[in-house]
Amino acid sequence: MADPRAQSLHDFAILAIINVFGLLYFYLFVIQFLLFHFPSTPGGILDPLSVLAFCAGVIFWCLSSLFYRVLDAFGGNDAEEWQKLESGATLVLIWAATLPSVVVLFRTEPCLQLGYLAAFTVVAVGILVDFVVSDPSVCAVQYRFPYSCVSLGLLSLIPTIYALTGTFQSPPAAAVHFSRVAIGNSLGAAFYLLRPLERIGAVNGWRLDSWSQTLEPESDHVEVYK
């Protein structure tokens, strides 16, 4: 059996590499976006602002995950309380990733766009406050985390579903692509929850569930904004 300390450091090294890659990629993306793609006039500024908000959400999630992993590897049991930070950052990431799709898919319906953004933000803040601030139990947070992600994730799909089933003559390309990303995320979440390779003992000593949980959001969001 592998030494728990060595296994912890091994997992930390892999997850840290993934998070550092995400940080570098999106930092460089933001810099080149501001230099070459940010509009010089107020018209059409909502689209780039939504993209920057998304990038800020990804960067915040990477930093939170990296901070927690450092504490988990070198801080021992003291790091458990900080797991809320990583979980809360995941909820923020879901909210931030929804903003560009709402702006793009509801561009011709500003009232619907504003109403959905306001309602979704209120729900996201409510879940985040209840999840991170109001509940002090780490065990309860670990138990409720998948359900919080699923509920917020389903709400984030409303613009895509509306665009695919609405009055458009043909589905917008953004809606089709976003639905593919959502399917990929769903498969990744199912892989994380079911842990098929770990259950059959094919990858003893590996933590594919944790690695996929960290890699899946970054790879999907890189794909969306290529």
mmCIF file with all atom_site columns, C-alpha atoms in Angstrom, residues 86-183:
data_model
loop_
_atom_site.group_PDB
_atom_site.id
_atom_site.type_symbol
_atom_site.label_atom_id
_atom_site.label_alt_id
_atom_site.label_comp_id
_atom_site.label_asym_id
_atom_site.label_entity_id
_atom_site.label_seq_id
_atom_site.pdbx_PDB_ins_code
_atom_site.Cartn_x
_atom_site.Cartn_y
_atom_site.Cartn_z
_atom_site.occupancy
_atom_site.B_iso_or_equiv
_atom_site.pdbx_formal_charge
_atom_site.auth_seq_id
_atom_site.auth_comp_id
_atom_site.auth_asym_id
_atom_site.auth_atom_id
_atom_site.pdbx_PDB_model_num
ATOM 1  C CA . GLU A 1 86  ? -12.737 25.491 -3.497  1.00 0.00 ? 86  GLU A CA 1
ATOM 2  C CA . SER A 1 87  ? -16.353 24.305 -3.518  1.00 0.00 ? 87  SER A CA 1
ATOM 3  C CA . GLY A 1 88  ? -17.670 27.862 -3.390  1.00 0.00 ? 88  GLY A CA 1
ATOM 4  C CA . ALA A 1 89  ? -15.343 28.855 -6.232  1.00 0.00 ? 89  ALA A CA 1
ATOM 5  C CA . THR A 1 90  ? -16.832 26.039 -8.320  1.00 0.00 ? 90  THR A CA 1
ATOM 6  C CA . LEU A 1 91  ? -20.295 27.551 -7.873  1.00 0.00 ? 91  LEU A CA 1
ATOM 7  C CA . VAL A 1 92  ? -18.892 30.967 -8.839  1.00 0.00 ? 92  VAL A CA 1
ATOM 8  C CA . LEU A 1 93  ? -17.368 29.330 -11.920 1.00 0.00 ? 93  LEU A CA 1
ATOM 9  C CA . ILE A 1 94  ? -20.750 27.912 -12.985 1.00 0.00 ? 94  ILE A CA 1
ATOM 10 C CA . TRP A 1 95  ? -22.283 31.383 -12.635 1.00 0.00 ? 95  TRP A CA 1
ATOM 11 C CA . ALA A 1 96  ? -19.450 33.072 -14.541 1.00 0.00 ? 96  ALA A CA 1
ATOM 12 C CA . ALA A 1 97  ? -19.529 30.478 -17.336 1.00 0.00 ? 97  ALA A CA 1
ATOM 13 C CA . THR A 1 98  ? -23.251 31.141 -17.836 1.00 0.00 ? 98  THR A CA 1
ATOM 14 C CA . LEU A 1 99  ? -22.890 34.891 -18.425 1.00 0.00 ? 99  LEU A CA 1
ATOM 15 C CA . PRO A 1 100 ? -21.478 34.783 -21.995 1.00 0.00 ? 100 PRO A CA 1
ATOM 16 C CA . SER A 1 101 ? -24.104 32.281 -23.153 1.00 0.00 ? 101 SER A CA 1
ATOM 17 C CA . VAL A 1 102 ? -26.905 34.481 -21.785 1.00 0.00 ? 102 VAL A CA 1
ATOM 18 C CA . VAL A 1 103 ? -25.478 37.599 -23.433 1.00 0.00 ? 103 VAL A CA 1
ATOM 19 C CA . VAL A 1 104 ? -25.036 35.883 -26.807 1.00 0.00 ? 104 VAL A CA 1
ATOM 20 C CA . LEU A 1 105 ? -28.223 33.807 -26.940 1.00 0.00 ? 105 LEU A CA 1
ATOM 21 C CA . PHE A 1 106 ? -30.543 36.533 -25.606 1.00 0.00 ? 106 PHE A CA 1
ATOM 22 C CA . ARG A 1 107 ? -28.944 39.383 -27.581 1.00 0.00 ? 107 ARG A CA 1
ATOM 23 C CA . THR A 1 108 ? -32.169 40.190 -29.458 1.00 0.00 ? 108 THR A CA 1
ATOM 24 C CA . GLU A 1 109 ? -34.291 40.047 -26.288 1.00 0.00 ? 109 GLU A CA 1
ATOM 25 C CA . PRO A 1 110 ? -32.757 42.500 -23.790 1.00 0.00 ? 110 PRO A CA 1
ATOM 26 C CA . CYS A 1 111 ? -35.623 42.302 -21.291 1.00 0.00 ? 111 CYS A CA 1
ATOM 27 C CA . LEU A 1 112 ? -35.414 38.517 -21.160 1.00 0.00 ? 112 LEU A CA 1
ATOM 28 C CA . GLN A 1 113 ? -31.628 38.765 -20.973 1.00 0.00 ? 113 GLN A CA 1
ATOM 29 C CA . LEU A 1 114 ? -31.704 41.166 -18.027 1.00 0.00 ? 114 LEU A CA 1
ATOM 30 C CA . GLY A 1 115 ? -34.454 39.244 -16.235 1.00 0.00 ? 115 GLY A CA 1
ATOM 31 C CA . TYR A 1 116 ? -32.658 35.914 -16.504 1.00 0.00 ? 116 TYR A CA 1
ATOM 32 C CA . LEU A 1 117 ? -29.311 37.387 -15.442 1.00 0.00 ? 117 LEU A CA 1
ATOM 33 C CA . ALA A 1 118 ? -30.901 38.995 -12.384 1.00 0.00 ? 118 ALA A CA 1
ATOM 34 C CA . ALA A 1 119 ? -32.829 35.860 -11.395 1.00 0.00 ? 119 ALA A CA 1
ATOM 35 C CA . PHE A 1 120 ? -29.878 33.525 -11.978 1.00 0.00 ? 120 PHE A CA 1
ATOM 36 C CA . THR A 1 121 ? -27.548 35.791 -9.998  1.00 0.00 ? 121 THR A CA 1
ATOM 37 C CA . VAL A 1 122 ? -29.965 35.926 -7.061  1.00 0.00 ? 122 VAL A CA 1
ATOM 38 C CA . VAL A 1 123 ? -30.277 32.125 -7.038  1.00 0.00 ? 123 VAL A CA 1
ATOM 39 C CA . ALA A 1 124 ? -26.503 31.653 -7.352  1.00 0.00 ? 124 ALA A CA 1
ATOM 40 C CA . VAL A 1 125 ? -25.776 34.076 -4.506  1.00 0.00 ? 125 VAL A CA 1
ATOM 41 C CA . GLY A 1 126 ? -28.411 32.385 -2.342  1.00 0.00 ? 126 GLY A CA 1
ATOM 42 C CA . ILE A 1 127 ? -26.926 28.932 -2.928  1.00 0.00 ? 127 ILE A CA 1
ATOM 43 C CA . LEU A 1 128 ? -23.394 30.244 -2.381  1.00 0.00 ? 128 LEU A CA 1
ATOM 44 C CA . VAL A 1 129 ? -24.233 31.983 0.906   1.00 0.00 ? 129 VAL A CA 1
ATOM 45 C CA . ASP A 1 130 ? -26.159 28.989 2.209   1.00 0.00 ? 130 ASP A CA 1
ATOM 46 C CA . PHE A 1 131 ? -23.444 26.611 1.083   1.00 0.00 ? 131 PHE A CA 1
ATOM 47 C CA . VAL A 1 132 ? -20.309 28.447 2.204   1.00 0.00 ? 132 VAL A CA 1
ATOM 48 C CA . VAL A 1 133 ? -21.370 30.789 5.008   1.00 0.00 ? 133 VAL A CA 1
ATOM 49 C CA . SER A 1 134 ? -24.435 29.355 6.711   1.00 0.00 ? 134 SER A CA 1
ATOM 50 C CA . ASP A 1 135 ? -23.400 25.693 6.925   1.00 0.00 ? 135 ASP A CA 1
ATOM 51 C CA . PRO A 1 136 ? -20.401 25.168 9.240   1.00 0.00 ? 136 PRO A CA 1
ATOM 52 C CA . SER A 1 137 ? -20.149 21.397 8.825   1.00 0.00 ? 137 SER A CA 1
ATOM 53 C CA . VAL A 1 138 ? -17.480 20.170 6.410   1.00 0.00 ? 138 VAL A CA 1
ATOM 54 C CA . CYS A 1 139 ? -19.217 16.790 6.084   1.00 0.00 ? 139 CYS A CA 1
ATOM 55 C CA . ALA A 1 140 ? -22.486 18.497 5.189   1.00 0.00 ? 140 ALA A CA 1
ATOM 56 C CA . VAL A 1 141 ? -20.702 20.626 2.603   1.00 0.00 ? 141 VAL A CA 1
ATOM 57 C CA . GLN A 1 142 ? -19.139 17.544 0.990   1.00 0.00 ? 142 GLN A CA 1
ATOM 58 C CA . TYR A 1 143 ? -22.535 15.833 0.904   1.00 0.00 ? 143 TYR A CA 1
ATOM 59 C CA . ARG A 1 144 ? -24.442 18.807 -0.519  1.00 0.00 ? 144 ARG A CA 1
ATOM 60 C CA . PHE A 1 145 ? -21.811 19.941 -3.001  1.00 0.00 ? 145 PHE A CA 1
ATOM 61 C CA . PRO A 1 146 ? -22.865 17.669 -5.931  1.00 0.00 ? 146 PRO A CA 1
ATOM 62 C CA . TYR A 1 147 ? -26.529 18.622 -5.503  1.00 0.00 ? 147 TYR A CA 1
ATOM 63 C CA . SER A 1 148 ? -25.708 22.342 -5.393  1.00 0.00 ? 148 SER A CA 1
ATOM 64 C CA . CYS A 1 149 ? -23.633 22.034 -8.576  1.00 0.00 ? 149 CYS A CA 1
ATOM 65 C CA . VAL A 1 150 ? -26.320 20.044 -10.373 1.00 0.00 ? 150 VAL A CA 1
ATOM 66 C CA . SER A 1 151 ? -29.127 22.438 -9.429  1.00 0.00 ? 151 SER A CA 1
ATOM 67 C CA . LEU A 1 152 ? -27.165 25.529 -10.467 1.00 0.00 ? 152 LEU A CA 1
ATOM 68 C CA . GLY A 1 153 ? -25.869 23.776 -13.584 1.00 0.00 ? 153 GLY A CA 1
ATOM 69 C CA . LEU A 1 154 ? -29.387 22.869 -14.725 1.00 0.00 ? 154 LEU A CA 1
ATOM 70 C CA . LEU A 1 155 ? -30.509 26.467 -14.270 1.00 0.00 ? 155 LEU A CA 1
ATOM 71 C CA . SER A 1 156 ? -27.534 27.609 -16.337 1.00 0.00 ? 156 SER A CA 1
ATOM 72 C CA . LEU A 1 157 ? -28.771 25.489 -19.261 1.00 0.00 ? 157 LEU A CA 1
ATOM 73 C CA . ILE A 1 158 ? -32.059 27.400 -19.587 1.00 0.00 ? 158 ILE A CA 1
ATOM 74 C CA . PRO A 1 159 ? -30.714 29.874 -22.216 1.00 0.00 ? 159 PRO A CA 1
ATOM 75 C CA . THR A 1 160 ? -29.315 27.023 -24.313 1.00 0.00 ? 160 THR A CA 1
ATOM 76 C CA . ILE A 1 161 ? -32.538 25.005 -24.097 1.00 0.00 ? 161 ILE A CA 1
ATOM 77 C CA . TYR A 1 162 ? -34.551 28.102 -24.983 1.00 0.00 ? 162 TYR A CA 1
ATOM 78 C CA . ALA A 1 163 ? -32.341 28.814 -27.987 1.00 0.00 ? 163 ALA A CA 1
ATOM 79 C CA . LEU A 1 164 ? -32.528 25.215 -29.220 1.00 0.00 ? 164 LEU A CA 1
ATOM 80 C CA . THR A 1 165 ? -36.311 24.966 -28.849 1.00 0.00 ? 165 THR A CA 1
ATOM 81 C CA . GLY A 1 166 ? -37.300 28.605 -29.405 1.00 0.00 ? 166 GLY A CA 1
ATOM 82 C CA . THR A 1 167 ? -38.368 30.610 -32.419 1.00 0.00 ? 167 THR A CA 1
ATOM 83 C CA . PHE A 1 168 ? -35.062 30.495 -34.286 1.00 0.00 ? 168 PHE A CA 1
ATOM 84 C CA . GLN A 1 169 ? -35.244 29.055 -37.805 1.00 0.00 ? 169 GLN A CA 1
ATOM 85 C CA . SER A 1 170 ? -32.035 27.163 -37.085 1.00 0.00 ? 170 SER A CA 1
ATOM 86 C CA . PRO A 1 171 ? -30.335 26.677 -33.706 1.00 0.00 ? 171 PRO A CA 1
ATOM 87 C CA . PRO A 1 172 ? -27.557 29.230 -33.061 1.00 0.00 ? 172 PRO A CA 1
ATOM 88 C CA . ALA A 1 173 ? -24.061 27.776 -33.347 1.00 0.00 ? 173 ALA A CA 1
ATOM 89 C CA . ALA A 1 174 ? -23.265 29.024 -29.837 1.00 0.00 ? 174 ALA A CA 1
ATOM 90 C CA . ALA A 1 175 ? -26.210 27.087 -28.401 1.00 0.00 ? 175 ALA A CA 1
ATOM 91 C CA . VAL A 1 176 ? -25.191 23.898 -30.194 1.00 0.00 ? 176 VAL A CA 1
ATOM 92 C CA . HIS A 1 177 ? -21.584 24.217 -29.040 1.00 0.00 ? 177 HIS A CA 1
ATOM 93 C CA . PHE A 1 178 ? -22.577 25.059 -25.471 1.00 0.00 ? 178 PHE A CA 1
ATOM 94 C CA . SER A 1 179 ? -24.852 22.014 -25.379 1.00 0.00 ? 179 SER A CA 1
ATOM 95 C CA . ARG A 1 180 ? -21.909 19.832 -26.437 1.00 0.00 ? 180 ARG A CA 1
ATOM 96 C CA . VAL A 1 181 ? -19.821 21.278 -23.618 1.00 0.00 ? 181 VAL A CA 1
ATOM 97 C CA . ALA A 1 182 ? -22.684 20.633 -21.186 1.00 0.00 ? 182 ALA A CA 1
ATOM 98 C CA . ILE A 1 183 ? -22.856 17.002 -22.304 1.00 0.00 ? 183 ILE A CA 1
#
